[in-house]
mmCIF file of C-alpha atoms in Angstrom:
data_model
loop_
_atom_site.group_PDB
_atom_site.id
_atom_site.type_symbol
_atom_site.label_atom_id
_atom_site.label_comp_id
_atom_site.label_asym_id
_atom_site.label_seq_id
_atom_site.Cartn_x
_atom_site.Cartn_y
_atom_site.Cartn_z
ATOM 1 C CA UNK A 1 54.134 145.613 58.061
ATOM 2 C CA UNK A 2 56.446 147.596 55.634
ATOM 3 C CA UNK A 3 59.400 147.949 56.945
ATOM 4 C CA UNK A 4 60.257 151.170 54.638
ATOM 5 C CA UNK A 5 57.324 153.120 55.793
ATOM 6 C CA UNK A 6 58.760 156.375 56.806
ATOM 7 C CA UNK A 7 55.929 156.854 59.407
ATOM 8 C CA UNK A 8 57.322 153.267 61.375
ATOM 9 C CA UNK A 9 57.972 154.121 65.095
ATOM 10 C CA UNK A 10 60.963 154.027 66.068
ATOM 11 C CA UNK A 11 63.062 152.201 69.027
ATOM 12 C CA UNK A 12 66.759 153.708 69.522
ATOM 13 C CA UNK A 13 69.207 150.564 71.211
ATOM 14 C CA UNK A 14 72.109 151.808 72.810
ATOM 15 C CA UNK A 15 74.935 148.854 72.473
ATOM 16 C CA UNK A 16 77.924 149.314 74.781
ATOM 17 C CA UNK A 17 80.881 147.424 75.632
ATOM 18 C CA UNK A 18 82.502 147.767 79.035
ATOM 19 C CA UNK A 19 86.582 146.656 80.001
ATOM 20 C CA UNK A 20 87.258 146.516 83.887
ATOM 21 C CA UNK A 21 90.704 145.475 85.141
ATOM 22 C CA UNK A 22 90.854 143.468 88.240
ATOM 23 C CA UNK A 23 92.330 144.912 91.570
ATOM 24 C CA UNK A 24 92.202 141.946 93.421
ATOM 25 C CA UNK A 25 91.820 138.236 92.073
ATOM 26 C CA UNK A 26 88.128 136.447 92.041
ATOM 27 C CA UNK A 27 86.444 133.972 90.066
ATOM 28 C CA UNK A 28 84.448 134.660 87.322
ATOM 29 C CA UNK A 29 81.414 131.652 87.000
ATOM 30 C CA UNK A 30 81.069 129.251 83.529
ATOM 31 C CA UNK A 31 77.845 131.778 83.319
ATOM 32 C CA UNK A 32 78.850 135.167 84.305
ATOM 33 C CA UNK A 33 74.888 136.991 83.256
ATOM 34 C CA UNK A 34 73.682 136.170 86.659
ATOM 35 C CA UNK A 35 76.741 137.457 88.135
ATOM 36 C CA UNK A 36 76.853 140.394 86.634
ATOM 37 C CA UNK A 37 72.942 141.292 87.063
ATOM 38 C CA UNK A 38 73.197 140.673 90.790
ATOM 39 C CA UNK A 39 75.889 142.748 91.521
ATOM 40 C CA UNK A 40 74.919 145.136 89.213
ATOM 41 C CA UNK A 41 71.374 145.254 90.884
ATOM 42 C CA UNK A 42 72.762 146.059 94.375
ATOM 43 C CA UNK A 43 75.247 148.632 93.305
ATOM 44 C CA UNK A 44 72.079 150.569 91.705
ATOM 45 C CA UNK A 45 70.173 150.215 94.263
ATOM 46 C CA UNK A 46 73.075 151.480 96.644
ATOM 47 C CA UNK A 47 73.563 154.277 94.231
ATOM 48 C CA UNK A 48 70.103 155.483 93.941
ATOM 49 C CA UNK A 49 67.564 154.325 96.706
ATOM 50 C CA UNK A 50 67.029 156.705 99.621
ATOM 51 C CA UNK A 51 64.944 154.253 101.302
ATOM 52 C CA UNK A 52 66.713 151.170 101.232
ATOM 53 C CA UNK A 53 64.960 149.503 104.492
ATOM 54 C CA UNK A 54 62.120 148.984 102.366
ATOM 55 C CA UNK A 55 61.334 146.683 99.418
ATOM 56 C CA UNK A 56 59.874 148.408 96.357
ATOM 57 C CA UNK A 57 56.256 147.474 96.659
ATOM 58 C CA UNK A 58 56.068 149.174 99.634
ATOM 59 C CA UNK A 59 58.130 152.386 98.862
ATOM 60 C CA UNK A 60 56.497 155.801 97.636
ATOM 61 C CA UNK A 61 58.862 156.980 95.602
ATOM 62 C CA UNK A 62 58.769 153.734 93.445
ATOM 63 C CA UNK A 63 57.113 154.973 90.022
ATOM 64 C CA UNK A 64 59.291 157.675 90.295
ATOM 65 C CA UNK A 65 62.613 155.776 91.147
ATOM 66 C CA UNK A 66 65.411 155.133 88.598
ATOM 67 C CA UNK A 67 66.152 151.712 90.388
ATOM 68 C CA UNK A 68 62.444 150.465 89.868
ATOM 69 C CA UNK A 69 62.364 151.388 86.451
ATOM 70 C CA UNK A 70 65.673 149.620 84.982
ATOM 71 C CA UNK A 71 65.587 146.711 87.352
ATOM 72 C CA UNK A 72 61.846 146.230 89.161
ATOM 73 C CA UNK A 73 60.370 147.245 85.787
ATOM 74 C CA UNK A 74 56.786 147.263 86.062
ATOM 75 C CA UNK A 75 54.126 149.175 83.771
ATOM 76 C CA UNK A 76 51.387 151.185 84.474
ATOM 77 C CA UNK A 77 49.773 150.175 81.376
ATOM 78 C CA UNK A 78 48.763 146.295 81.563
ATOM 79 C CA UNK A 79 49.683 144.395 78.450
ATOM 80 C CA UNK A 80 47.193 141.511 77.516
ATOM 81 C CA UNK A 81 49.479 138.561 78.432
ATOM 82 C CA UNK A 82 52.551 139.897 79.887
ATOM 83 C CA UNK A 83 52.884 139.928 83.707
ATOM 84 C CA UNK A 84 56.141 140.807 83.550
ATOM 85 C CA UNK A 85 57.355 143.586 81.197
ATOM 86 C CA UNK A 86 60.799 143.128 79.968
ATOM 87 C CA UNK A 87 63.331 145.270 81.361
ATOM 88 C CA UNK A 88 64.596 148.295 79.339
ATOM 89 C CA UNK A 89 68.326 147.399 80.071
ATOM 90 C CA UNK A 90 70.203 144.478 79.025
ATOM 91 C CA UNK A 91 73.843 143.237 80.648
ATOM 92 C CA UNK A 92 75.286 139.875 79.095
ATOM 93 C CA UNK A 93 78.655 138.321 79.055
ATOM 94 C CA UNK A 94 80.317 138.351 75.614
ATOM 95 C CA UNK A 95 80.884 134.750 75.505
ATOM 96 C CA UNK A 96 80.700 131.975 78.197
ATOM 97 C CA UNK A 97 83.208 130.047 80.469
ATOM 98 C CA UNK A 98 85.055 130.617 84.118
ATOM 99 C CA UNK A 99 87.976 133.142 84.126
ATOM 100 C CA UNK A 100 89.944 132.715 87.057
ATOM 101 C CA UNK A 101 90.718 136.482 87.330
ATOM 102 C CA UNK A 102 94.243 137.804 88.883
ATOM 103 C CA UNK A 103 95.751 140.902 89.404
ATOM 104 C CA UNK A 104 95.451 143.627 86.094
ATOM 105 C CA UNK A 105 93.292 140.809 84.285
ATOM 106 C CA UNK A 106 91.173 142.264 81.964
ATOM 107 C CA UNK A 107 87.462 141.150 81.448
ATOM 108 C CA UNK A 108 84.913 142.845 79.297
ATOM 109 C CA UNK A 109 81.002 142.302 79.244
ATOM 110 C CA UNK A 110 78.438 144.013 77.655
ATOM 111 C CA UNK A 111 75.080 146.017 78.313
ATOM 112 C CA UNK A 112 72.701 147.802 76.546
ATOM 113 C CA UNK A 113 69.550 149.982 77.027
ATOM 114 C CA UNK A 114 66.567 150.324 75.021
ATOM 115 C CA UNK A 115 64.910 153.606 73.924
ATOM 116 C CA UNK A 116 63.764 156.307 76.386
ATOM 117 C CA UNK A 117 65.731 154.415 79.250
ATOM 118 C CA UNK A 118 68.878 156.396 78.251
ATOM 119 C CA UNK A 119 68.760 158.860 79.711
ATOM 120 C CA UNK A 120 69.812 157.085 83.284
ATOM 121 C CA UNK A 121 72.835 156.021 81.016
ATOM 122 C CA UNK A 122 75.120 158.039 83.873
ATOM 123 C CA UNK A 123 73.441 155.945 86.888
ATOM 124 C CA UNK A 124 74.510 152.822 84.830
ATOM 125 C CA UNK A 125 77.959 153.448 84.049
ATOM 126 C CA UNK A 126 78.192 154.846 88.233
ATOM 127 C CA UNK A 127 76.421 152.077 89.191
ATOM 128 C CA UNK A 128 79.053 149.586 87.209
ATOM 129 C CA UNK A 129 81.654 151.814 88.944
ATOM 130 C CA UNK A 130 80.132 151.254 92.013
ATOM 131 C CA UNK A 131 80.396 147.376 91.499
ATOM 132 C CA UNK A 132 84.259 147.457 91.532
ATOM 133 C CA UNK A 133 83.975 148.957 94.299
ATOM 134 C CA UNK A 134 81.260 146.252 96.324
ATOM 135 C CA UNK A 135 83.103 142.993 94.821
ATOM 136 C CA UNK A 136 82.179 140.492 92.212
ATOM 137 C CA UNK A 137 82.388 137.041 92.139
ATOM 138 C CA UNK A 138 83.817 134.071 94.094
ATOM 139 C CA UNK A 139 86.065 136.241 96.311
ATOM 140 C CA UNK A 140 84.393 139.186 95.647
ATOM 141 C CA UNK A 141 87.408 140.616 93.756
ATOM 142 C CA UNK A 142 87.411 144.658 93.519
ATOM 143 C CA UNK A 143 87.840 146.215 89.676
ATOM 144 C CA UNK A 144 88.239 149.505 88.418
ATOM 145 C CA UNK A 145 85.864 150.792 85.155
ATOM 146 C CA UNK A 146 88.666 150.782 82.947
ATOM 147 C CA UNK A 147 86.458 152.560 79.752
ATOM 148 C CA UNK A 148 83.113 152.388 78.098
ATOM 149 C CA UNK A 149 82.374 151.964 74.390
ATOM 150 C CA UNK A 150 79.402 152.508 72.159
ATOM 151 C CA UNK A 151 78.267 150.901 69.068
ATOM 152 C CA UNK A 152 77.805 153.548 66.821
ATOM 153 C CA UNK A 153 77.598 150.503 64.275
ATOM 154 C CA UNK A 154 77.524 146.862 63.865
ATOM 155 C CA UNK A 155 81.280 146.815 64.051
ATOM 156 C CA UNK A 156 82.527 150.333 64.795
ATOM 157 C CA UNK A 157 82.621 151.640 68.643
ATOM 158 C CA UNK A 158 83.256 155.238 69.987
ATOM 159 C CA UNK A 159 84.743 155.620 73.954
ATOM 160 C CA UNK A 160 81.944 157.497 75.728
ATOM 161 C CA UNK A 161 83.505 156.637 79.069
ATOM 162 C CA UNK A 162 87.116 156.224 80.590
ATOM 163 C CA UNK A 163 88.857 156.155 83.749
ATOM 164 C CA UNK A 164 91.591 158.995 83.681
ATOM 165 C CA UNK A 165 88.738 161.371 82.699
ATOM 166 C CA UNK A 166 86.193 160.267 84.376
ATOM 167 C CA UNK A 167 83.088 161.668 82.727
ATOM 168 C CA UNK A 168 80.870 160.896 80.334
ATOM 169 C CA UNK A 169 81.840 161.724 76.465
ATOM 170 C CA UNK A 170 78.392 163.450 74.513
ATOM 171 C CA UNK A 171 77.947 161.195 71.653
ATOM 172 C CA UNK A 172 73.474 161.188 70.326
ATOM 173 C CA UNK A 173 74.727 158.670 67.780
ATOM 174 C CA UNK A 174 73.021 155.402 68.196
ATOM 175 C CA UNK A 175 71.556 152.452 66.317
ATOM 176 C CA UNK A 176 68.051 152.912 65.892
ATOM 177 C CA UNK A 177 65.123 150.194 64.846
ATOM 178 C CA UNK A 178 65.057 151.488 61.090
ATOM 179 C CA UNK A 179 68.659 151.507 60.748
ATOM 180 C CA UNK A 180 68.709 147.947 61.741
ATOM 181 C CA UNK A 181 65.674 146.634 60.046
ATOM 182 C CA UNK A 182 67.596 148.143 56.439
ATOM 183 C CA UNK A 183 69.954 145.165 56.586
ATOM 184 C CA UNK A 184 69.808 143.577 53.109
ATOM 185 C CA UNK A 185 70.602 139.543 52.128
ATOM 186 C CA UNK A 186 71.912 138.249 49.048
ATOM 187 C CA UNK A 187 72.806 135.269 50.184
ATOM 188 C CA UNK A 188 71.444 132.037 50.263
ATOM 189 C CA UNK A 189 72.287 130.622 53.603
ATOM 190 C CA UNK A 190 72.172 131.756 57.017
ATOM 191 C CA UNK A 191 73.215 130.796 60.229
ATOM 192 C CA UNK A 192 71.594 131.453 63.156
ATOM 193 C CA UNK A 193 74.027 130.475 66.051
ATOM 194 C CA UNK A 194 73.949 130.862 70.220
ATOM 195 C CA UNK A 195 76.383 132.821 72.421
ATOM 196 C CA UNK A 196 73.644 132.483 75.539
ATOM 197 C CA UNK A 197 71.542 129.504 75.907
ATOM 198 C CA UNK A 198 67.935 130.215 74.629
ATOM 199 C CA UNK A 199 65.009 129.459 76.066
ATOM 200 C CA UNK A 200 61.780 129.442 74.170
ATOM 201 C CA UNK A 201 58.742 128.821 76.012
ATOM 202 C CA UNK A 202 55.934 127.162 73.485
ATOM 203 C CA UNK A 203 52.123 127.144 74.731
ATOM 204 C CA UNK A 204 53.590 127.344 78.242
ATOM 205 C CA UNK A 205 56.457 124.761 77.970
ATOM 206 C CA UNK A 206 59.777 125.213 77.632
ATOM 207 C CA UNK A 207 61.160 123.566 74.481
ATOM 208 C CA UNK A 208 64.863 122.161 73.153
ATOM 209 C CA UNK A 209 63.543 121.409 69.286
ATOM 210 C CA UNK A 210 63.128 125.185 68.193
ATOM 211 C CA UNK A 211 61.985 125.950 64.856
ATOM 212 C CA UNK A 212 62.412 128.990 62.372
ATOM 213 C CA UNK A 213 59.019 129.836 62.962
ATOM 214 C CA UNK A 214 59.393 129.605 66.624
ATOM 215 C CA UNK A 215 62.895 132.410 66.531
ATOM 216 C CA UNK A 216 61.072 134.855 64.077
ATOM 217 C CA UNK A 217 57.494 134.812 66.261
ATOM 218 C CA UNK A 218 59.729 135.347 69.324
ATOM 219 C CA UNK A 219 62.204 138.267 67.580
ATOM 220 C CA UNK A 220 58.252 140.083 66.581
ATOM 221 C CA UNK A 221 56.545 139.066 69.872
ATOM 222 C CA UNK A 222 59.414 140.953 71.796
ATOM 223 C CA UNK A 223 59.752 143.878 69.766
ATOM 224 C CA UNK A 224 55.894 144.638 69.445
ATOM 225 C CA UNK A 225 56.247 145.071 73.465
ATOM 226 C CA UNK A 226 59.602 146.337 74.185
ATOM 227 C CA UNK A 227 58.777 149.278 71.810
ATOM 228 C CA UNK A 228 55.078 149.875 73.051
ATOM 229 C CA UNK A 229 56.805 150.470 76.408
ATOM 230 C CA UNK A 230 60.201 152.422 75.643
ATOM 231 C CA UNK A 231 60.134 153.312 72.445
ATOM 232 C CA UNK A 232 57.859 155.325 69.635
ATOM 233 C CA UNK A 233 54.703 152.984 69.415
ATOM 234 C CA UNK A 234 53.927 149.316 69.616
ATOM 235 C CA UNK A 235 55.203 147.957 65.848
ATOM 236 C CA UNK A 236 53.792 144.447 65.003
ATOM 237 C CA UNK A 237 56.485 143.375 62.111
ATOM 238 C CA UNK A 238 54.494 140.287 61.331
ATOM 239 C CA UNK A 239 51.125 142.271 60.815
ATOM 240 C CA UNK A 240 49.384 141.269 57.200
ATOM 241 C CA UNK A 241 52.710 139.542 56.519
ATOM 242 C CA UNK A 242 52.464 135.883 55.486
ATOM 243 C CA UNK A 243 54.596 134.599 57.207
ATOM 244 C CA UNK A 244 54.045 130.633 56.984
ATOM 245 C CA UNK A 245 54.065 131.599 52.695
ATOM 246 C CA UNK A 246 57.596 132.980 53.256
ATOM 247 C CA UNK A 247 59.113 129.775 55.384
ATOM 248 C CA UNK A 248 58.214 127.702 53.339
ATOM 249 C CA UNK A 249 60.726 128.462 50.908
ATOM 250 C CA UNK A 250 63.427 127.977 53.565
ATOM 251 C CA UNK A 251 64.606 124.718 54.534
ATOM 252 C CA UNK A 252 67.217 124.698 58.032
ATOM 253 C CA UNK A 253 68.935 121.866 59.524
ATOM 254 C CA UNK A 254 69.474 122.139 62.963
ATOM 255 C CA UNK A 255 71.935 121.248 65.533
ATOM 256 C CA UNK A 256 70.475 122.443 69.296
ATOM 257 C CA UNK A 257 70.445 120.895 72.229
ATOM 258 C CA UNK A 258 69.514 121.682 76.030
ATOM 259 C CA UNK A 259 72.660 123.156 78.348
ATOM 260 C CA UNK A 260 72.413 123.590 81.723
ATOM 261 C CA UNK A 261 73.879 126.402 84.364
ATOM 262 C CA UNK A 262 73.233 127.355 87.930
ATOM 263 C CA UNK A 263 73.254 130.586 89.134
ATOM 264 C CA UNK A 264 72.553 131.410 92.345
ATOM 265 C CA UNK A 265 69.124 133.595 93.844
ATOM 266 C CA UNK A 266 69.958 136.192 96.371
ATOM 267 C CA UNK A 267 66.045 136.403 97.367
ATOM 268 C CA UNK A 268 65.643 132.281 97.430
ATOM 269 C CA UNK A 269 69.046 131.697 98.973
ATOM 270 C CA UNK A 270 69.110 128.838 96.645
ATOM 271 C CA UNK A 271 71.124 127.372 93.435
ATOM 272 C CA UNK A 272 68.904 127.658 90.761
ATOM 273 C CA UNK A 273 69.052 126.025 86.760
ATOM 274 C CA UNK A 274 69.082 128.540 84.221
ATOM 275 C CA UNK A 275 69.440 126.760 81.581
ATOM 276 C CA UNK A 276 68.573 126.548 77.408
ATOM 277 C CA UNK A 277 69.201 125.300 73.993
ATOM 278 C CA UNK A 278 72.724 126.148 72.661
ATOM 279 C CA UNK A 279 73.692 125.700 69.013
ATOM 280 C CA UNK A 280 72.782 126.191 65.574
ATOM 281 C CA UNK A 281 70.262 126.424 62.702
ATOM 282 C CA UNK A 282 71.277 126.203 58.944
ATOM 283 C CA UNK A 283 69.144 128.443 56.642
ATOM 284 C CA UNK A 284 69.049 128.172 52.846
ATOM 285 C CA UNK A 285 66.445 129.654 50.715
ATOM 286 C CA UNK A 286 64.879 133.324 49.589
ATOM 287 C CA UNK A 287 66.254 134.625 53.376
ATOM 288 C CA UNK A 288 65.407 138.866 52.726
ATOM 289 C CA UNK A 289 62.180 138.847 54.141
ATOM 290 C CA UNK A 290 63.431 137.383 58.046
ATOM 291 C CA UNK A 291 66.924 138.965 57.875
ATOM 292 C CA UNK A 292 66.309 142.225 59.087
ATOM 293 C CA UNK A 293 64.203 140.245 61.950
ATOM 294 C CA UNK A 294 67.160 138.222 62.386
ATOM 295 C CA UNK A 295 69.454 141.234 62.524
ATOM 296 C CA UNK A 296 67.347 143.000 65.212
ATOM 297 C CA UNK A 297 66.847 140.161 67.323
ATOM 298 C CA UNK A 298 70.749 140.048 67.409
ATOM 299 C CA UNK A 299 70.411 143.909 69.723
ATOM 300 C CA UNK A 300 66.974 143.055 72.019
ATOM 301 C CA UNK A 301 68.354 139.347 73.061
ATOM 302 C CA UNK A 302 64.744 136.552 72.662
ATOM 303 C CA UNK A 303 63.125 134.501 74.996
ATOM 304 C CA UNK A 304 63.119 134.366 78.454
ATOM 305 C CA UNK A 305 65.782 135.500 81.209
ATOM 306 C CA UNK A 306 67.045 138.151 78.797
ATOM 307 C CA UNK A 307 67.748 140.336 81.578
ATOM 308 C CA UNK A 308 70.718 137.526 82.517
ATOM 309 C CA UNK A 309 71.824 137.938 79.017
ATOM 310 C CA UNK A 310 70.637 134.450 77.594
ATOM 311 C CA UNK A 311 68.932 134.818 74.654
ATOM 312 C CA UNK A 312 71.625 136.484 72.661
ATOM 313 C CA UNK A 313 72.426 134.554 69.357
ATOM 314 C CA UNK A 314 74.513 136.204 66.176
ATOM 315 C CA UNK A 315 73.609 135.631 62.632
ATOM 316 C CA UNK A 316 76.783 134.210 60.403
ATOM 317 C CA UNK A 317 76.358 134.686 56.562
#
């Protein structure tokens, strides 16, 4: 596909960063996306559900309902292979490892929501609100929202939320698909390096030796879906693009292997391994035609459990 076509759909993605300051002391885990998801997930639902008695297969209002839609996604509109959609919104931790949490500690995490999802950006930001309220973590410490940011760039952020004001600040500016996808490389060598563990299911198995080819199908696979269902149109980046011609230039070294965590299910009221490759891959060669790929896959998170945060890797030049 050419990525300068003017008529490419787009896909806005809404990148925020949130600070909260602890009221009481709790335990953040080694793994805080499951933490954060869960509690997020029942301060939503406590926000928004008027029907809370039953689960959301059985309520009417569920293709309606805000909760449904950013946590229960489903799709009325079957996609050949894909049983369950991805979700439109995204919360990760900004790195890993416990934080034993005290009194005015400061944590920050991030979230972010893809295309026409915004607009239930206020039920987010009330529902994260909401959370300091309920408890998080071992001890279920309490936290107030101290403010929200949003990328209105890679590196640049603009408040749209803070405490003392308590409302949300207008800002339309966002990063969209085409922005994103204009990224230009120069350089030689790459390298593509995990915050989250990664975990890349290959013809139905789960693997630990990941390959270029592997990242770049995954990056495509996820956008062609996430932007059939939120954003402008389905966009396949790999169509009529050659793309075993264009690795073959690059050579990587790589330096993965398999990490472990447990987070704990709610609905199985059991520990459960959520685990995936950490580390990094070395890329030198003609790099300009995967670097806006590389870029993007940066904002949408790959693989699976992406809606725990894993998946989120950052691209060093």
């Amino acid at each position: 596909m050419d990525l300068n076509n003017p008529f490419l759909p787009d896909l806005s993605i809404h990148h925020y960063k949130v600070k909260i300051k602890a009221k009481t002391p709790f335990l953040i885990p080694s793994f805080p996306g499951s933490m954060l998801r869960g509690t997020f997930g029942v301060a939503l639902k406590r926000v928004v559900c008027i029907n809370r008695k039953r689960t959301c297969s059985q309520c009417l209002l569920s293709s309606s309902c805000i909760y449904h839609f950013l946590f229960e996604t489903e799709t009325q509109n079957p996609i050949k292979g894909i049983t369950n959609p991805p979700h439109p919104l995204i919360l990760y931790p900004l790195d890993l490892g416990g934080k034993n949490m005290k009194r005015n500690s400061i944590y920050q995490f991030g979230f972010t929501i893809l295309g026409k999802a915004i607009d239930y950006l206020p039920y987010v930001i009330y529902a994260i609100i909401k959370m300091g309220h309920l408890g998080m973590g071992k001890g279920k410490g309490k936290f107030d929202l101290k403010e929200v940011r949003k990328y209105t760039s890679e590196k640049h952020t603009k408040q749209v939320f803070n405490q003392y004001e308590n409302r949300l600040i207008p800002l339309e500016t966002s990063l969209t698909l085409k922005n994103i996808l204009k990224n230009k490389c120069k350089e030689k060598k790459l390298i593509f390096e995990t915050i989250t563990p990664l975990r890349l299911k290959i013809r139905g198995k789960l693997r630990d030796n990941i390959t270029l080819k592997d990242i770049v199908f995954a990056i495509s696979h996820r956008l062609k879906i996430l932007s059939f269902l939120y954003g402008e149109g389905e966009i396949d980046l790999l169509k009529n693009l050659d793309l075993d011609k264009i690795l073959k230039g690059i050579k990587t070294a790589s330096q993965f292997e398999w990490t472990d965590f447990k987070r704990f299910s709610k609905r199985q009221d059991a520990h459960l391994h959520i685990g995936g490759v950490m580390g990094k891959m070395t890329m030198t060669g003609n790099l300009s035609k995967i670097y806006p790929l590389l870029k993007l896959g940066q904002y949408i998170h790959i693989g699976k459990n992406t809606a725990f945060g894993l998946g989120r890797y950052k691209v060093v030049v």
